């Protein structure tokens, strides 16, 4: 076979491999998003790499031009470096996911995230405002036992802030279990065509707004806000993200597009599972802050609000800027 025929036959394979190497190379070595349609899938790379090695051997045996041999040699070396390199340490991969991959994934699902924000915040603000004018409505949203417990927890005369008793470590464990269960339930409810997630978001928004509105109305607002304002940055944002994950799962089920419904659902499940990993990390941080910082009654309001401003700013900047400018594909 002449060199021109050889190049014409395999040129597209080499170009596809070059695009994959560019995508996965040092300039974008952590790219994990859906590549463009012209690039190879990761699972196909070993087969293409073996074919490249065979083509390089043929080019050498047949005495093709040094330029062609050098090109194939370079491709082979780059492929070998990526296929057989030592995997990054687990802590590094976890850090890359939390600080770059996760916020990128949240932004990639912006439409679902904004809908989830509206479904959560509108009933929250609405129930809070409504109770200021019609206080008795709280009894339609919560039973008397829960109302009494909230009043006791946030009584300005109580030596505790935000809880009746319990050590910090015991409450830390309780908050982890409670918060993560809410997050997972919010996401998993998306399997009910998204309706379950909508209902969970509405219910949580109404309940939190009712609690805040009632405590504000009866004069317990100061201890309540001092307790929730700090860890709320991670906790409330995580609930919204879990809701967005559930909504995109429901949309994959209802509107799979040209794909099979099961394939679309699997894709939505993968996206949701990754989002839930980040949500779990956020709720873990929220539980730590809630147990060891939010409950400290001796810290004055200005101290709690100052720390809260820093925490809210960090969360928004992290989700808005995390992973930008590092050459990753989306």
CSV table of C-alpha atoms in Angstrom, one decimal:
chain,number,residue,atom,x,y,z
A,1,UNK,CA,0.0,0.0,0.0
A,2,UNK,CA,1.3,3.4,-0.9
A,3,UNK,CA,1.8,6.0,1.8
A,4,UNK,CA,-0.9,8.3,0.3
A,5,UNK,CA,-3.5,5.4,0.5
A,6,UNK,CA,-2.3,4.5,4.0
A,7,UNK,CA,-2.8,8.1,5.2
A,8,UNK,CA,-6.2,8.5,3.5
A,9,UNK,CA,-7.4,5.2,5.1
A,10,UNK,CA,-6.4,6.0,8.7
A,11,UNK,CA,-6.3,9.8,8.8
A,12,UNK,CA,-9.8,10.1,10.5
A,13,UNK,CA,-8.7,7.7,13.2
A,14,UNK,CA,-5.6,9.6,14.0
A,15,UNK,CA,-7.5,12.9,14.1
A,16,UNK,CA,-10.1,11.5,16.4
A,17,UNK,CA,-7.4,10.2,18.7
A,18,UNK,CA,-5.6,13.6,18.6
A,19,UNK,CA,-8.9,15.3,19.7
A,20,UNK,CA,-9.3,12.8,22.6
A,21,UNK,CA,-5.7,13.4,23.7
A,22,UNK,CA,-6.3,17.1,23.6
A,23,UNK,CA,-9.4,16.7,25.7
A,24,UNK,CA,-7.8,14.5,28.2
A,25,UNK,CA,-4.3,15.9,28.1
A,26,UNK,CA,-2.5,18.1,30.6
A,27,UNK,CA,-4.3,21.2,29.7
A,28,UNK,CA,-7.6,19.6,30.5
A,29,UNK,CA,-6.6,16.5,32.3
A,30,UNK,CA,-9.6,16.5,34.6
A,31,UNK,CA,-12.3,16.9,31.9
A,32,UNK,CA,-15.2,14.6,32.7
A,33,UNK,CA,-18.1,16.1,30.9
A,34,UNK,CA,-19.8,15.0,27.7
A,35,UNK,CA,-17.3,15.6,24.9
A,36,UNK,CA,-18.3,16.9,21.5
A,37,UNK,CA,-19.8,14.4,19.0
A,38,UNK,CA,-16.6,14.1,17.0
A,39,UNK,CA,-14.4,12.9,19.9
A,40,UNK,CA,-14.0,9.3,21.0
A,41,UNK,CA,-15.6,7.7,24.0
A,42,UNK,CA,-13.2,6.7,26.8
A,43,UNK,CA,-14.1,3.1,26.6
A,44,UNK,CA,-13.1,2.9,22.9
A,45,UNK,CA,-9.6,4.3,23.5
A,46,UNK,CA,-7.7,1.0,24.3
A,47,UNK,CA,-8.9,-0.5,20.9
A,48,UNK,CA,-7.9,2.6,19.0
A,49,UNK,CA,-4.5,2.7,20.8
A,50,UNK,CA,-3.8,-0.9,19.8
A,51,UNK,CA,-4.6,-0.1,16.2
A,52,UNK,CA,-2.3,2.9,16.3
A,53,UNK,CA,0.5,0.8,17.5
A,54,UNK,CA,-0.1,-1.6,14.6
A,55,UNK,CA,-0.2,1.2,12.1
A,56,UNK,CA,3.1,2.6,13.5
A,57,UNK,CA,4.7,-0.8,13.1
A,58,UNK,CA,3.5,-1.0,9.5
A,59,UNK,CA,4.7,2.5,8.7
A,60,UNK,CA,8.2,1.7,9.9
A,61,UNK,CA,8.2,-1.7,8.1
A,62,UNK,CA,7.2,-0.2,4.8
A,63,UNK,CA,9.6,2.7,5.0
A,64,UNK,CA,7.1,5.5,5.0
A,65,UNK,CA,8.3,9.1,5.4
A,66,UNK,CA,10.0,10.1,8.7
A,67,UNK,CA,7.4,12.8,9.2
A,68,UNK,CA,4.6,10.3,9.2
A,69,UNK,CA,6.4,7.9,11.5
A,70,UNK,CA,7.2,10.8,13.8
A,71,UNK,CA,3.6,11.8,14.0
A,72,UNK,CA,2.4,8.3,14.8
A,73,UNK,CA,5.2,7.9,17.3
A,74,UNK,CA,4.2,11.1,19.1
A,75,UNK,CA,0.5,9.9,19.2
A,76,UNK,CA,1.6,6.6,20.6
A,77,UNK,CA,3.7,8.2,23.3
A,78,UNK,CA,1.0,10.6,24.3
A,79,UNK,CA,-1.6,7.8,24.5
A,80,UNK,CA,0.7,5.6,26.5
A,81,UNK,CA,1.3,8.5,29.0
A,82,UNK,CA,-2.5,8.9,29.5
A,83,UNK,CA,-3.5,5.3,29.5
A,84,UNK,CA,-0.8,4.0,31.9
A,85,UNK,CA,-0.1,7.0,34.1
A,86,UNK,CA,-0.6,6.7,37.9
A,87,UNK,CA,-4.1,7.6,39.0
A,88,UNK,CA,-4.4,10.8,41.1
A,89,UNK,CA,-4.6,10.2,44.9
A,90,UNK,CA,-8.2,9.8,46.1
A,91,UNK,CA,-8.0,13.0,48.2
A,92,UNK,CA,-7.0,15.0,45.1
A,93,UNK,CA,-9.8,13.5,43.0
A,94,UNK,CA,-12.3,14.3,45.8
A,95,UNK,CA,-11.0,17.8,46.0
A,96,UNK,CA,-11.3,18.3,42.3
A,97,UNK,CA,-14.8,17.0,42.3
A,98,UNK,CA,-15.9,19.3,45.1
A,99,UNK,CA,-14.2,22.5,44.0
A,100,UNK,CA,-14.6,22.2,40.3
A,101,UNK,CA,-16.6,19.3,38.9
A,102,UNK,CA,-19.6,19.7,41.3
A,103,UNK,CA,-20.1,23.5,40.8
A,104,UNK,CA,-19.7,23.0,37.0
A,105,UNK,CA,-22.4,20.2,37.1
A,106,UNK,CA,-24.7,22.5,39.1
A,107,UNK,CA,-24.4,25.2,36.5
A,108,UNK,CA,-24.9,22.8,33.7
A,109,UNK,CA,-28.4,22.1,35.2
A,110,UNK,CA,-29.2,25.8,35.6
A,111,UNK,CA,-32.8,25.5,34.4
A,112,UNK,CA,-33.7,22.8,36.9
A,113,UNK,CA,-31.8,24.7,39.7
A,114,UNK,CA,-33.7,27.9,39.1
A,115,UNK,CA,-37.1,26.1,39.0
A,116,UNK,CA,-36.1,24.3,42.3
A,117,UNK,CA,-35.2,27.6,43.9
A,118,UNK,CA,-38.6,29.1,43.0
A,119,UNK,CA,-40.5,26.0,44.2
A,120,UNK,CA,-38.6,26.3,47.6
A,121,UNK,CA,-38.3,30.0,48.1
A,122,UNK,CA,-41.7,31.3,47.0
A,123,UNK,CA,-43.7,29.2,49.5
A,124,UNK,CA,-41.1,29.9,52.2
A,125,UNK,CA,-41.3,33.7,51.8
A,126,UNK,CA,-45.1,33.5,51.2
A,127,UNK,CA,-45.8,31.6,54.4
A,128,UNK,CA,-43.5,33.8,56.4
A,129,UNK,CA,-45.2,37.0,55.2
A,130,UNK,CA,-48.7,35.6,55.5
A,131,UNK,CA,-48.2,34.5,59.2
A,132,UNK,CA,-47.3,38.1,60.1
A,133,UNK,CA,-50.8,39.2,59.1
A,134,UNK,CA,-52.7,36.0,60.0
A,135,UNK,CA,-50.8,34.3,62.8
A,136,UNK,CA,-53.4,31.5,63.2
A,137,UNK,CA,-52.5,30.1,59.8
A,138,UNK,CA,-49.4,28.4,61.4
A,139,UNK,CA,-51.8,25.9,63.0
A,140,UNK,CA,-52.9,24.8,59.6
A,141,UNK,CA,-49.3,24.1,58.5
A,142,UNK,CA,-48.0,22.6,61.8
A,143,UNK,CA,-49.4,20.6,64.7
A,144,UNK,CA,-49.4,22.1,68.2
A,145,UNK,CA,-46.8,19.7,69.5
A,146,UNK,CA,-44.3,20.9,66.9
A,147,UNK,CA,-45.1,24.5,67.4
A,148,UNK,CA,-44.6,24.2,71.2
A,149,UNK,CA,-41.2,22.4,70.6
A,150,UNK,CA,-40.1,25.3,68.3
A,151,UNK,CA,-41.1,27.9,70.8
A,152,UNK,CA,-39.2,26.1,73.6
A,153,UNK,CA,-36.1,25.7,71.5
A,154,UNK,CA,-35.9,29.4,70.5
A,155,UNK,CA,-37.1,30.9,73.7
A,156,UNK,CA,-34.9,34.0,74.4
A,157,UNK,CA,-34.8,33.0,78.1
A,158,UNK,CA,-33.5,29.5,77.3
A,159,UNK,CA,-29.7,28.8,78.0
A,160,UNK,CA,-29.6,26.7,74.9
A,161,UNK,CA,-29.9,28.0,71.3
A,162,UNK,CA,-31.7,26.0,68.8
A,163,UNK,CA,-32.0,22.7,70.8
A,164,UNK,CA,-33.3,21.5,74.1
A,165,UNK,CA,-30.3,19.4,75.1
A,166,UNK,CA,-27.6,17.0,73.8
A,167,UNK,CA,-23.9,17.3,73.4
A,168,UNK,CA,-22.4,18.9,70.3
A,169,UNK,CA,-21.2,15.5,68.9
A,170,UNK,CA,-24.5,13.8,69.5
A,171,UNK,CA,-26.3,16.6,67.8
A,172,UNK,CA,-23.7,16.5,64.9
A,173,UNK,CA,-24.7,12.9,64.2
A,174,UNK,CA,-28.4,13.7,64.5
A,175,UNK,CA,-28.1,16.6,62.0
A,176,UNK,CA,-26.1,14.5,59.5
A,177,UNK,CA,-28.8,11.8,59.4
A,178,UNK,CA,-31.7,14.2,59.3
A,179,UNK,CA,-30.2,16.6,56.7
A,180,UNK,CA,-28.9,13.9,54.3
A,181,UNK,CA,-32.2,12.0,54.5
A,182,UNK,CA,-34.0,15.1,53.4
A,183,UNK,CA,-31.6,15.7,50.6
A,184,UNK,CA,-31.8,12.1,49.3
A,185,UNK,CA,-35.6,12.1,49.6
A,186,UNK,CA,-35.8,15.3,47.7
A,187,UNK,CA,-33.8,13.9,44.8
A,188,UNK,CA,-35.2,10.4,44.8
A,189,UNK,CA,-38.8,11.8,44.6
A,190,UNK,CA,-37.9,12.9,41.1
A,191,UNK,CA,-38.5,9.3,39.9
A,192,UNK,CA,-42.2,10.1,40.3
A,193,UNK,CA,-42.1,12.1,37.1
A,194,UNK,CA,-40.7,15.0,39.1
A,195,UNK,CA,-44.0,15.5,41.0
A,196,UNK,CA,-42.5,14.0,44.2
A,197,UNK,CA,-39.6,16.5,44.1
A,198,UNK,CA,-42.0,19.4,43.5
A,199,UNK,CA,-44.1,18.4,46.5
A,200,UNK,CA,-41.1,17.9,48.8
A,201,UNK,CA,-39.7,21.4,47.8
A,202,UNK,CA,-43.1,23.0,48.4
A,203,UNK,CA,-43.6,21.3,51.7
A,204,UNK,CA,-40.1,22.2,53.0
A,205,UNK,CA,-40.5,25.8,51.9
A,206,UNK,CA,-43.9,26.1,53.6
A,207,UNK,CA,-42.7,24.5,56.8
A,208,UNK,CA,-39.5,26.5,57.1
A,209,UNK,CA,-41.4,29.7,56.3
A,210,UNK,CA,-44.1,28.9,58.8
A,211,UNK,CA,-41.6,28.2,61.6
A,212,UNK,CA,-39.6,31.4,60.9
A,213,UNK,CA,-42.8,33.5,60.5
A,214,UNK,CA,-44.3,32.2,63.8
A,215,UNK,CA,-41.2,32.7,65.8
A,216,UNK,CA,-40.7,36.1,64.4
A,217,UNK,CA,-44.3,37.0,65.3
A,218,UNK,CA,-44.1,35.9,68.9
A,219,UNK,CA,-40.8,37.7,69.6
A,220,UNK,CA,-38.5,34.6,69.3
A,221,UNK,CA,-37.0,35.8,66.0
A,222,UNK,CA,-33.6,36.9,67.3
A,223,UNK,CA,-32.5,33.5,68.7
A,224,UNK,CA,-34.0,31.8,65.7
A,225,UNK,CA,-32.1,33.9,63.1
A,226,UNK,CA,-28.9,33.8,65.1
A,227,UNK,CA,-29.1,30.0,65.1
A,228,UNK,CA,-30.0,29.3,61.4
A,229,UNK,CA,-28.3,32.1,59.5
A,230,UNK,CA,-24.9,30.4,59.5
A,231,UNK,CA,-25.5,26.8,58.6
A,232,UNK,CA,-28.4,27.8,56.3
A,233,UNK,CA,-25.9,28.8,53.7
A,234,UNK,CA,-25.0,25.2,53.1
A,235,UNK,CA,-28.2,23.5,54.2
A,236,UNK,CA,-30.8,25.5,52.3
A,237,UNK,CA,-28.6,25.7,49.1
A,238,UNK,CA,-28.1,21.9,49.3
A,239,UNK,CA,-31.8,21.3,49.5
A,240,UNK,CA,-32.4,23.4,46.4
A,241,UNK,CA,-29.6,21.5,44.5
A,242,UNK,CA,-31.1,18.2,45.5
A,243,UNK,CA,-34.4,19.5,44.2
A,244,UNK,CA,-32.8,20.5,40.9
A,245,UNK,CA,-31.3,17.0,40.6
A,246,UNK,CA,-34.7,15.5,41.2
A,247,UNK,CA,-36.4,17.7,38.7
A,248,UNK,CA,-33.9,17.0,35.9
A,249,UNK,CA,-34.4,13.3,36.7
A,250,UNK,CA,-38.1,13.7,36.3
A,251,UNK,CA,-37.7,15.6,33.0
A,252,UNK,CA,-35.5,12.8,31.6
A,253,UNK,CA,-38.3,10.5,32.4
A,254,UNK,CA,-41.1,12.7,30.9
A,255,UNK,CA,-39.2,14.1,27.9
A,256,UNK,CA,-36.4,11.7,26.8
A,257,UNK,CA,-36.1,13.3,23.4
A,258,UNK,CA,-34.8,11.0,20.7
A,259,UNK,CA,-33.2,8.6,23.1
A,260,UNK,CA,-34.9,5.6,24.7
A,261,UNK,CA,-36.6,6.5,27.9
A,262,UNK,CA,-34.4,4.1,29.9
A,263,UNK,CA,-31.2,5.6,28.4
A,264,UNK,CA,-32.3,9.1,29.3
A,265,UNK,CA,-33.3,8.0,32.8
A,266,UNK,CA,-29.8,6.4,33.3
A,267,UNK,CA,-28.2,9.6,32.2
A,268,UNK,CA,-30.3,11.6,34.6
A,269,UNK,CA,-29.5,9.1,37.4
A,270,UNK,CA,-25.8,9.5,36.8
A,271,UNK,CA,-26.1,13.3,36.9
A,272,UNK,CA,-28.2,13.1,40.0
A,273,UNK,CA,-25.9,10.7,41.8
A,274,UNK,CA,-23.0,13.1,41.2
A,275,UNK,CA,-25.0,16.0,42.4
A,276,UNK,CA,-26.1,14.1,45.5
A,277,UNK,CA,-22.4,13.4,46.4
A,278,UNK,CA,-21.9,17.2,46.5
A,279,UNK,CA,-25.1,17.7,48.3
A,280,UNK,CA,-24.1,15.2,51.0
A,281,UNK,CA,-20.8,17.0,51.4
A,282,UNK,CA,-22.6,20.3,51.8
A,283,UNK,CA,-25.0,18.9,54.3
A,284,UNK,CA,-22.0,17.4,56.3
A,285,UNK,CA,-20.5,20.9,56.5
A,286,UNK,CA,-23.9,22.3,57.4
A,287,UNK,CA,-24.3,19.7,60.2
A,288,UNK,CA,-20.8,20.6,61.6
A,289,UNK,CA,-21.6,24.3,61.6
A,290,UNK,CA,-25.0,23.7,63.2
A,291,UNK,CA,-23.7,21.6,66.0
A,292,UNK,CA,-20.5,23.4,66.9
A,293,UNK,CA,-21.2,27.1,65.9
A,294,UNK,CA,-24.8,27.8,65.5
A,295,UNK,CA,-25.8,26.6,68.9
A,296,UNK,CA,-23.3,28.8,70.8
A,297,UNK,CA,-25.7,31.2,72.6
A,298,UNK,CA,-22.9,33.5,74.0
A,299,UNK,CA,-21.9,34.8,70.5
A,300,UNK,CA,-23.7,38.1,69.9
A,301,UNK,CA,-25.9,38.7,66.9
A,302,UNK,CA,-23.3,40.8,65.0
A,303,UNK,CA,-20.8,37.9,65.3
A,304,UNK,CA,-23.3,35.4,64.0
A,305,UNK,CA,-24.4,37.6,61.1
A,306,UNK,CA,-20.8,38.5,60.2
A,307,UNK,CA,-19.8,34.8,59.9
A,308,UNK,CA,-23.0,34.0,58.1
A,309,UNK,CA,-22.2,36.7,55.5
A,310,UNK,CA,-18.8,35.1,54.9
A,311,UNK,CA,-20.4,31.7,54.6
A,312,UNK,CA,-23.1,32.7,52.2
A,313,UNK,CA,-20.6,34.6,50.0
A,314,UNK,CA,-18.3,31.5,49.9
A,315,UNK,CA,-21.1,29.3,48.8
A,316,UNK,CA,-22.3,31.6,46.0
A,317,UNK,CA,-18.8,32.2,44.8
A,318,UNK,CA,-18.0,28.5,44.9
A,319,UNK,CA,-21.0,27.6,42.9
A,320,UNK,CA,-20.7,30.5,40.5
A,321,UNK,CA,-16.9,30.4,39.8
A,322,UNK,CA,-15.9,26.8,40.8
A,323,UNK,CA,-14.1,25.1,37.9
A,324,UNK,CA,-14.2,28.0,35.5
A,325,UNK,CA,-11.1,28.7,33.3
A,326,UNK,CA,-9.5,25.3,33.8
A,327,UNK,CA,-10.1,24.1,30.2
A,328,UNK,CA,-12.7,21.4,31.0
A,329,UNK,CA,-15.2,20.3,28.5
A,330,UNK,CA,-19.0,20.6,29.2
